[in-house]
Short mmCIF file of N, CA, C and O in Angstrom, two decimals:
data_model
loop_
_atom_site.label_atom_id
_atom_site.label_comp_id
_atom_site.label_asym_id
_atom_site.label_seq_id
_atom_site.Cartn_x
_atom_site.Cartn_y
_atom_site.Cartn_z
N MET A 1 0.84 -1.18 0.00
CA MET A 1 0.00 0.00 0.00
C MET A 1 0.88 1.24 0.00
O MET A 1 1.90 1.30 0.68
N ASN A 2 0.49 2.22 -0.76
CA ASN A 2 1.23 3.46 -0.86
C ASN A 2 0.87 4.37 0.32
O ASN A 2 -0.30 4.63 0.57
N ARG A 3 1.89 4.84 1.04
CA ARG A 3 1.68 5.71 2.20
C ARG A 3 2.12 7.13 1.89
O ARG A 3 3.24 7.36 1.45
N LYS A 4 1.25 8.08 2.13
CA LYS A 4 1.57 9.50 1.98
C LYS A 4 2.20 9.97 3.28
O LYS A 4 1.66 9.71 4.37
N ILE A 5 3.31 10.69 3.18
CA ILE A 5 4.03 11.17 4.36
C ILE A 5 4.22 12.68 4.23
O ILE A 5 4.83 13.15 3.27
N VAL A 6 3.69 13.41 5.18
CA VAL A 6 3.85 14.86 5.23
C VAL A 6 5.06 15.16 6.11
O VAL A 6 5.16 14.65 7.23
N CYS A 7 5.98 15.98 5.60
CA CYS A 7 7.22 16.27 6.31
C CYS A 7 7.22 17.69 6.85
O CYS A 7 6.63 18.60 6.25
N PHE A 8 7.91 17.87 7.96
CA PHE A 8 7.99 19.17 8.61
C PHE A 8 9.44 19.61 8.78
O PHE A 8 10.35 18.79 8.79
N ALA A 9 9.62 20.90 8.93
CA ALA A 9 10.90 21.55 9.27
C ALA A 9 12.04 21.05 8.37
O ALA A 9 11.90 21.02 7.16
N GLY A 10 13.15 20.66 8.98
CA GLY A 10 14.34 20.27 8.24
C GLY A 10 14.18 19.06 7.35
O GLY A 10 14.98 18.85 6.44
N LEU A 11 13.16 18.26 7.59
CA LEU A 11 12.95 17.08 6.74
C LEU A 11 12.55 17.46 5.32
O LEU A 11 12.74 16.69 4.38
N LYS A 12 12.03 18.67 5.16
CA LYS A 12 11.60 19.12 3.84
C LYS A 12 12.78 19.20 2.86
O LYS A 12 12.59 19.01 1.67
N LYS A 13 13.98 19.46 3.38
CA LYS A 13 15.12 19.53 2.46
C LYS A 13 15.50 18.16 1.91
O LYS A 13 16.13 18.05 0.87
N PHE A 14 15.07 17.10 2.59
CA PHE A 14 15.36 15.75 2.12
C PHE A 14 14.23 15.15 1.28
O PHE A 14 14.47 14.39 0.36
N PHE A 15 12.98 15.49 1.63
CA PHE A 15 11.83 14.83 1.02
C PHE A 15 10.79 15.79 0.44
O PHE A 15 9.77 15.34 -0.08
N GLY A 16 11.00 17.09 0.57
CA GLY A 16 9.99 18.05 0.13
C GLY A 16 8.86 18.14 1.15
O GLY A 16 8.96 17.59 2.25
N ASP A 17 7.78 18.83 0.81
CA ASP A 17 6.66 18.96 1.74
C ASP A 17 6.01 17.63 2.05
O ASP A 17 5.49 17.41 3.13
N GLU A 18 5.99 16.77 1.04
CA GLU A 18 5.45 15.43 1.27
C GLU A 18 6.07 14.45 0.28
O GLU A 18 6.62 14.84 -0.75
N THR A 19 6.01 13.21 0.66
CA THR A 19 6.52 12.13 -0.18
C THR A 19 5.60 10.93 0.01
O THR A 19 4.68 10.98 0.82
N SER A 20 5.83 9.90 -0.73
CA SER A 20 5.06 8.67 -0.53
C SER A 20 5.99 7.49 -0.70
O SER A 20 7.04 7.58 -1.36
N ILE A 21 5.61 6.40 -0.08
CA ILE A 21 6.44 5.20 -0.12
C ILE A 21 5.53 3.98 -0.06
O ILE A 21 4.48 4.01 0.58
N GLU A 22 5.93 2.94 -0.74
CA GLU A 22 5.16 1.70 -0.77
C GLU A 22 5.50 0.88 0.48
O GLU A 22 6.66 0.62 0.76
N MET A 23 4.46 0.48 1.22
CA MET A 23 4.64 -0.30 2.45
C MET A 23 3.66 -1.47 2.46
O MET A 23 2.51 -1.31 2.07
N ALA A 24 4.14 -2.61 2.93
CA ALA A 24 3.24 -3.75 3.12
C ALA A 24 2.38 -3.50 4.36
O ALA A 24 2.81 -2.80 5.28
N PRO A 25 1.18 -4.05 4.41
CA PRO A 25 0.27 -3.79 5.54
C PRO A 25 0.84 -4.19 6.90
O PRO A 25 0.52 -3.57 7.90
N GLU A 26 1.69 -5.20 6.97
CA GLU A 26 2.16 -5.69 8.26
C GLU A 26 3.45 -5.00 8.75
O GLU A 26 3.97 -5.35 9.79
N GLU A 27 3.93 -4.02 8.01
CA GLU A 27 5.18 -3.36 8.40
C GLU A 27 4.96 -2.36 9.53
O GLU A 27 3.88 -1.81 9.70
N SER A 28 6.04 -2.10 10.26
CA SER A 28 5.98 -1.17 11.39
C SER A 28 6.41 0.23 10.96
O SER A 28 6.97 0.43 9.88
N TYR A 29 6.16 1.18 11.85
CA TYR A 29 6.59 2.56 11.59
C TYR A 29 8.11 2.64 11.55
O TYR A 29 8.67 3.45 10.82
N ALA A 30 8.80 1.79 12.31
CA ALA A 30 10.26 1.75 12.27
C ALA A 30 10.73 1.34 10.87
O ALA A 30 11.71 1.89 10.36
N ASN A 31 10.04 0.38 10.24
CA ASN A 31 10.38 -0.01 8.87
C ASN A 31 10.21 1.17 7.91
O ASN A 31 10.99 1.32 6.96
N LEU A 32 9.21 1.97 8.15
CA LEU A 32 8.98 3.15 7.32
C LEU A 32 10.18 4.09 7.39
O LEU A 32 10.66 4.57 6.36
N LEU A 33 10.70 4.33 8.59
CA LEU A 33 11.87 5.20 8.74
C LEU A 33 13.08 4.61 8.04
O LEU A 33 13.87 5.33 7.41
N GLU A 34 13.24 3.28 8.11
CA GLU A 34 14.35 2.62 7.41
C GLU A 34 14.24 2.82 5.90
O GLU A 34 15.23 3.12 5.23
N LYS A 35 13.04 2.65 5.36
CA LYS A 35 12.84 2.82 3.93
C LYS A 35 13.09 4.26 3.49
O LYS A 35 13.64 4.51 2.42
N LEU A 36 12.69 5.21 4.33
CA LEU A 36 12.96 6.61 4.01
C LEU A 36 14.47 6.88 4.00
O LEU A 36 14.96 7.64 3.17
N GLY A 37 15.20 6.24 4.91
CA GLY A 37 16.65 6.38 4.94
C GLY A 37 17.30 5.79 3.70
O GLY A 37 18.31 6.30 3.21
N GLU A 38 16.71 4.72 3.17
CA GLU A 38 17.22 4.13 1.93
C GLU A 38 16.90 5.05 0.74
O GLU A 38 17.69 5.16 -0.19
N LEU A 39 15.74 5.69 0.80
CA LEU A 39 15.32 6.60 -0.26
C LEU A 39 16.25 7.81 -0.34
O LEU A 39 16.60 8.27 -1.43
N ASN A 40 16.67 8.32 0.83
CA ASN A 40 17.60 9.45 0.88
C ASN A 40 18.58 9.22 2.03
O ASN A 40 18.31 9.59 3.18
N PRO A 41 19.73 8.60 1.75
CA PRO A 41 20.71 8.28 2.80
C PRO A 41 21.19 9.49 3.60
O PRO A 41 21.57 9.35 4.76
N GLU A 42 21.15 10.68 3.02
CA GLU A 42 21.57 11.88 3.75
C GLU A 42 20.64 12.19 4.92
O GLU A 42 21.01 12.91 5.83
N ALA A 43 19.44 11.64 4.91
CA ALA A 43 18.46 11.91 5.96
C ALA A 43 18.55 10.91 7.12
O ALA A 43 17.88 11.10 8.14
N LYS A 44 19.36 9.87 6.99
CA LYS A 44 19.38 8.81 8.00
C LYS A 44 19.62 9.32 9.42
O LYS A 44 18.96 8.87 10.35
N GLU A 45 20.55 10.24 9.58
CA GLU A 45 20.87 10.72 10.93
C GLU A 45 19.68 11.38 11.60
O GLU A 45 19.36 11.10 12.74
N VAL A 46 18.99 12.26 10.88
CA VAL A 46 17.84 12.95 11.48
C VAL A 46 16.65 11.99 11.66
O VAL A 46 15.88 12.12 12.61
N LEU A 47 16.52 11.02 10.78
CA LEU A 47 15.40 10.07 10.89
C LEU A 47 15.46 9.25 12.18
O LEU A 47 14.42 8.85 12.70
N THR A 48 16.66 9.03 12.72
CA THR A 48 16.77 8.26 13.96
C THR A 48 16.13 8.99 15.15
O THR A 48 15.82 8.36 16.16
N SER A 49 15.91 10.29 15.02
CA SER A 49 15.32 11.08 16.11
C SER A 49 13.89 11.54 15.82
O SER A 49 13.31 12.28 16.60
N CYS A 50 13.35 11.13 14.69
CA CYS A 50 12.01 11.58 14.29
C CYS A 50 10.91 10.78 14.98
O CYS A 50 11.11 9.65 15.41
N ARG A 51 9.76 11.43 15.04
CA ARG A 51 8.55 10.76 15.53
C ARG A 51 7.51 10.79 14.43
O ARG A 51 7.55 11.65 13.56
N ILE A 52 6.59 9.85 14.50
CA ILE A 52 5.53 9.76 13.50
C ILE A 52 4.20 10.00 14.19
O ILE A 52 3.94 9.43 15.26
N ALA A 53 3.37 10.83 13.59
CA ALA A 53 2.05 11.12 14.14
C ALA A 53 0.98 10.64 13.16
O ALA A 53 1.14 10.73 11.94
N VAL A 54 -0.09 10.12 13.73
CA VAL A 54 -1.26 9.67 12.98
C VAL A 54 -2.48 10.14 13.77
O VAL A 54 -2.55 9.95 14.98
N ASN A 55 -3.42 10.77 13.10
CA ASN A 55 -4.63 11.27 13.77
C ASN A 55 -4.30 12.14 14.98
O ASN A 55 -4.86 12.00 16.05
N GLU A 56 -3.31 13.03 14.80
CA GLU A 56 -2.90 14.01 15.81
C GLU A 56 -2.30 13.38 17.07
O GLU A 56 -2.25 14.01 18.12
N LYS A 57 -1.82 12.14 16.97
CA LYS A 57 -1.16 11.48 18.11
C LYS A 57 0.11 10.80 17.63
O LYS A 57 0.15 10.24 16.54
N PHE A 58 1.15 10.85 18.47
CA PHE A 58 2.37 10.14 18.15
C PHE A 58 2.13 8.64 18.31
O PHE A 58 1.39 8.21 19.20
N VAL A 59 2.76 7.86 17.45
CA VAL A 59 2.61 6.40 17.49
C VAL A 59 3.95 5.77 17.85
O VAL A 59 5.00 6.29 17.48
N PRO A 60 3.92 4.63 18.56
CA PRO A 60 5.17 3.91 18.84
C PRO A 60 5.75 3.34 17.54
O PRO A 60 5.00 2.85 16.69
N LEU A 61 7.06 3.41 17.40
CA LEU A 61 7.69 2.96 16.17
C LEU A 61 7.56 1.46 15.95
O LEU A 61 7.59 1.00 14.81
N ASN A 62 7.38 0.69 17.03
CA ASN A 62 7.26 -0.76 16.87
C ASN A 62 5.84 -1.19 16.52
O ASN A 62 5.58 -2.35 16.25
N GLU A 63 4.91 -0.25 16.48
CA GLU A 63 3.52 -0.55 16.15
C GLU A 63 3.36 -0.79 14.65
O GLU A 63 4.04 -0.18 13.84
N THR A 64 2.45 -1.68 14.30
CA THR A 64 2.18 -1.97 12.89
C THR A 64 1.37 -0.84 12.28
O THR A 64 0.46 -0.31 12.90
N ILE A 65 1.71 -0.49 11.05
CA ILE A 65 0.98 0.56 10.34
C ILE A 65 -0.42 0.06 10.03
O ILE A 65 -0.59 -1.02 9.48
N ASN A 66 -1.40 0.84 10.39
CA ASN A 66 -2.79 0.48 10.13
C ASN A 66 -3.24 1.04 8.79
O ASN A 66 -2.43 1.25 7.91
N ASP A 67 -4.50 1.32 8.65
CA ASP A 67 -5.04 1.75 7.37
C ASP A 67 -4.87 3.24 7.07
O ASP A 67 -5.38 3.71 6.08
N GLN A 68 -4.17 3.98 7.90
CA GLN A 68 -3.98 5.40 7.65
C GLN A 68 -3.22 5.58 6.35
O GLN A 68 -2.24 4.88 6.09
N THR A 69 -3.66 6.49 5.54
CA THR A 69 -2.94 6.75 4.30
C THR A 69 -2.00 7.93 4.43
O THR A 69 -1.05 8.05 3.68
N THR A 70 -2.23 8.83 5.40
CA THR A 70 -1.35 9.98 5.59
C THR A 70 -0.68 9.90 6.96
O THR A 70 -1.35 9.79 7.98
N LEU A 71 0.63 9.97 6.94
CA LEU A 71 1.43 9.96 8.15
C LEU A 71 2.18 11.28 8.23
O LEU A 71 2.54 11.87 7.21
N PHE A 72 2.45 11.74 9.43
CA PHE A 72 3.16 13.00 9.63
C PHE A 72 4.49 12.71 10.28
O PHE A 72 4.54 12.11 11.36
N LEU A 73 5.56 13.11 9.62
CA LEU A 73 6.91 12.85 10.09
C LEU A 73 7.44 14.12 10.76
O LEU A 73 7.60 15.16 10.12
N ILE A 74 7.71 14.01 12.07
CA ILE A 74 8.09 15.17 12.88
C ILE A 74 9.55 15.03 13.31
O ILE A 74 9.89 14.09 14.04
N PRO A 75 10.42 15.96 12.89
CA PRO A 75 11.82 15.90 13.31
C PRO A 75 11.97 16.46 14.73
O PRO A 75 11.06 17.11 15.24
N PRO A 76 13.13 16.21 15.34
CA PRO A 76 13.36 16.82 16.65
C PRO A 76 13.41 18.34 16.51
O PRO A 76 13.77 18.85 15.45
N SER A 77 13.02 19.02 17.54
CA SER A 77 13.06 20.49 17.49
C SER A 77 13.46 21.03 18.85
O SER A 77 13.35 20.35 19.87
N SER A 78 13.94 22.23 18.85
CA SER A 78 14.28 22.90 20.11
C SER A 78 13.85 24.34 19.99
O SER A 78 13.72 24.88 18.89
N GLY A 79 13.61 24.93 21.07
CA GLY A 79 13.15 26.32 21.07
C GLY A 79 13.79 27.08 22.21
O GLY A 79 14.47 26.53 23.04
N GLY A 80 13.51 28.32 22.24
CA GLY A 80 14.10 29.11 23.30
C GLY A 80 13.24 30.25 23.67
O GLY A 80 12.18 30.50 23.24
#
């Protein structure tokens, strides 16, 4: 199944505002991050610190991807 991924902040330089990737139904969110790292190896370092949100909630990376078609990829951030 093709998954739409909306990217924020610094991730946009690696993937644009959004990207999509083909995922099997039984794959985890961690697998999604691995595939994104393969798609753009320069993003691997920041992907290790990213979180994924679905329906306005963060999801555990070991959880299996459900039927959501749009995922939100959130990089680490700091403020002051």
